[in-house]
XYZ file of C-alpha atoms in Angstrom:
116
model
C 203.980 -43.550 78.824
C 204.031 -43.786 82.610
C 201.867 -46.589 83.976
C 201.070 -46.727 87.681
C 199.424 -49.861 89.031
C 196.830 -49.338 91.767
C 198.634 -51.985 93.826
C 201.785 -49.843 93.808
C 200.588 -46.228 94.212
C 201.293 -44.373 97.430
C 198.886 -42.621 99.795
C 199.010 -38.871 100.364
C 197.695 -36.640 103.125
C 194.988 -34.124 102.247
C 194.586 -31.207 104.644
C 191.183 -30.722 106.282
C 189.939 -34.174 105.195
C 188.603 -36.746 107.652
C 187.806 -40.451 107.379
C 189.396 -40.355 103.921
C 192.379 -42.098 102.360
C 193.916 -40.532 99.257
C 196.085 -42.314 96.690
C 198.237 -40.429 94.180
C 197.596 -41.948 90.740
C 199.585 -39.487 88.607
C 201.634 -36.345 89.106
C 203.890 -35.077 91.892
C 206.037 -38.016 93.048
C 203.930 -40.562 91.094
C 204.801 -39.415 87.559
C 206.390 -36.578 85.583
C 203.044 -35.003 84.598
C 203.738 -31.334 83.846
C 200.308 -29.715 84.168
C 198.104 -31.622 86.600
C 197.888 -34.392 89.161
C 195.248 -37.098 89.743
C 194.238 -38.581 93.058
C 191.797 -41.250 94.136
C 189.959 -40.477 97.369
C 188.206 -43.149 99.433
C 185.619 -41.677 101.818
C 184.254 -43.792 104.648
C 180.609 -43.308 105.684
C 180.474 -39.891 107.358
C 183.868 -38.961 105.923
C 184.613 -35.870 103.928
C 186.449 -32.567 103.781
C 185.907 -29.347 105.714
C 184.726 -26.202 103.971
C 187.757 -24.645 102.295
C 188.858 -23.118 99.029
C 191.738 -23.416 96.625
C 192.899 -20.791 94.141
C 193.019 -23.636 91.587
C 190.126 -25.157 89.703
C 189.501 -28.877 90.219
C 187.387 -31.679 88.858
C 185.761 -34.420 90.932
C 184.526 -37.673 89.359
C 182.676 -40.122 91.601
C 183.767 -43.653 90.728
C 181.643 -45.539 93.255
C 179.048 -44.571 95.861
C 177.807 -41.041 96.525
C 179.314 -37.845 97.881
C 177.626 -34.542 98.582
C 179.490 -31.396 97.560
C 178.481 -28.317 99.550
C 179.277 -24.829 98.237
C 178.195 -21.341 99.283
C 175.424 -21.597 96.660
C 173.990 -24.889 97.945
C 174.729 -28.573 97.705
C 174.472 -31.420 95.253
C 174.909 -35.157 95.565
C 177.087 -36.848 92.981
C 176.564 -40.525 92.167
C 178.579 -43.036 90.208
C 180.278 -41.394 87.189
C 178.840 -37.951 87.991
C 181.378 -35.140 87.945
C 181.689 -31.491 88.869
C 184.059 -28.628 88.166
C 184.887 -26.248 90.992
C 186.294 -22.890 89.936
C 189.424 -21.471 91.499
C 188.462 -19.704 94.740
C 185.131 -21.549 95.026
C 184.601 -22.809 98.573
C 183.459 -26.397 99.055
C 182.943 -29.105 101.625
C 182.535 -32.817 100.874
C 180.584 -35.393 102.872
C 179.655 -39.030 102.377
C 176.187 -39.168 103.930
C 175.632 -42.824 103.083
C 176.441 -46.010 104.979
C 178.743 -47.245 102.208
C 182.267 -46.138 101.224
C 182.603 -43.795 98.237
C 185.504 -43.307 95.849
C 186.230 -40.180 93.836
C 188.879 -39.060 91.346
C 190.388 -35.625 91.936
C 192.055 -33.833 89.022
C 193.882 -30.561 89.717
C 196.621 -28.395 88.234
C 199.776 -27.964 90.270
C 199.992 -25.092 92.749
C 202.222 -22.247 91.634
C 205.804 -22.633 92.735
C 205.914 -26.430 92.624
C 208.551 -26.327 89.898
C 206.624 -28.306 87.279
């Protein structure tokens, strides 16, 4: 078992994100997870991520607040404990349109070539 305390986890930079702070909960440098990593994203009001895509599927779970996920097919607002799966190659943007911070778990497999 590898336990990581929230008081001890380290932040990470997420490309194309703004007014967001990400913390690595598991995977990469945080633990020896072999198949996936887990991050916790804190979005300030108005914060989010630019429209982009990843070849990897990912899961978002809103822990607190609300975030709107925008795809080429439309948009949906996720509230507390709502989740969504984005397929590999599916474009998305994220925005916190509220006046309160939002927090969201991000679960993704490792990119190819990371040696895991």
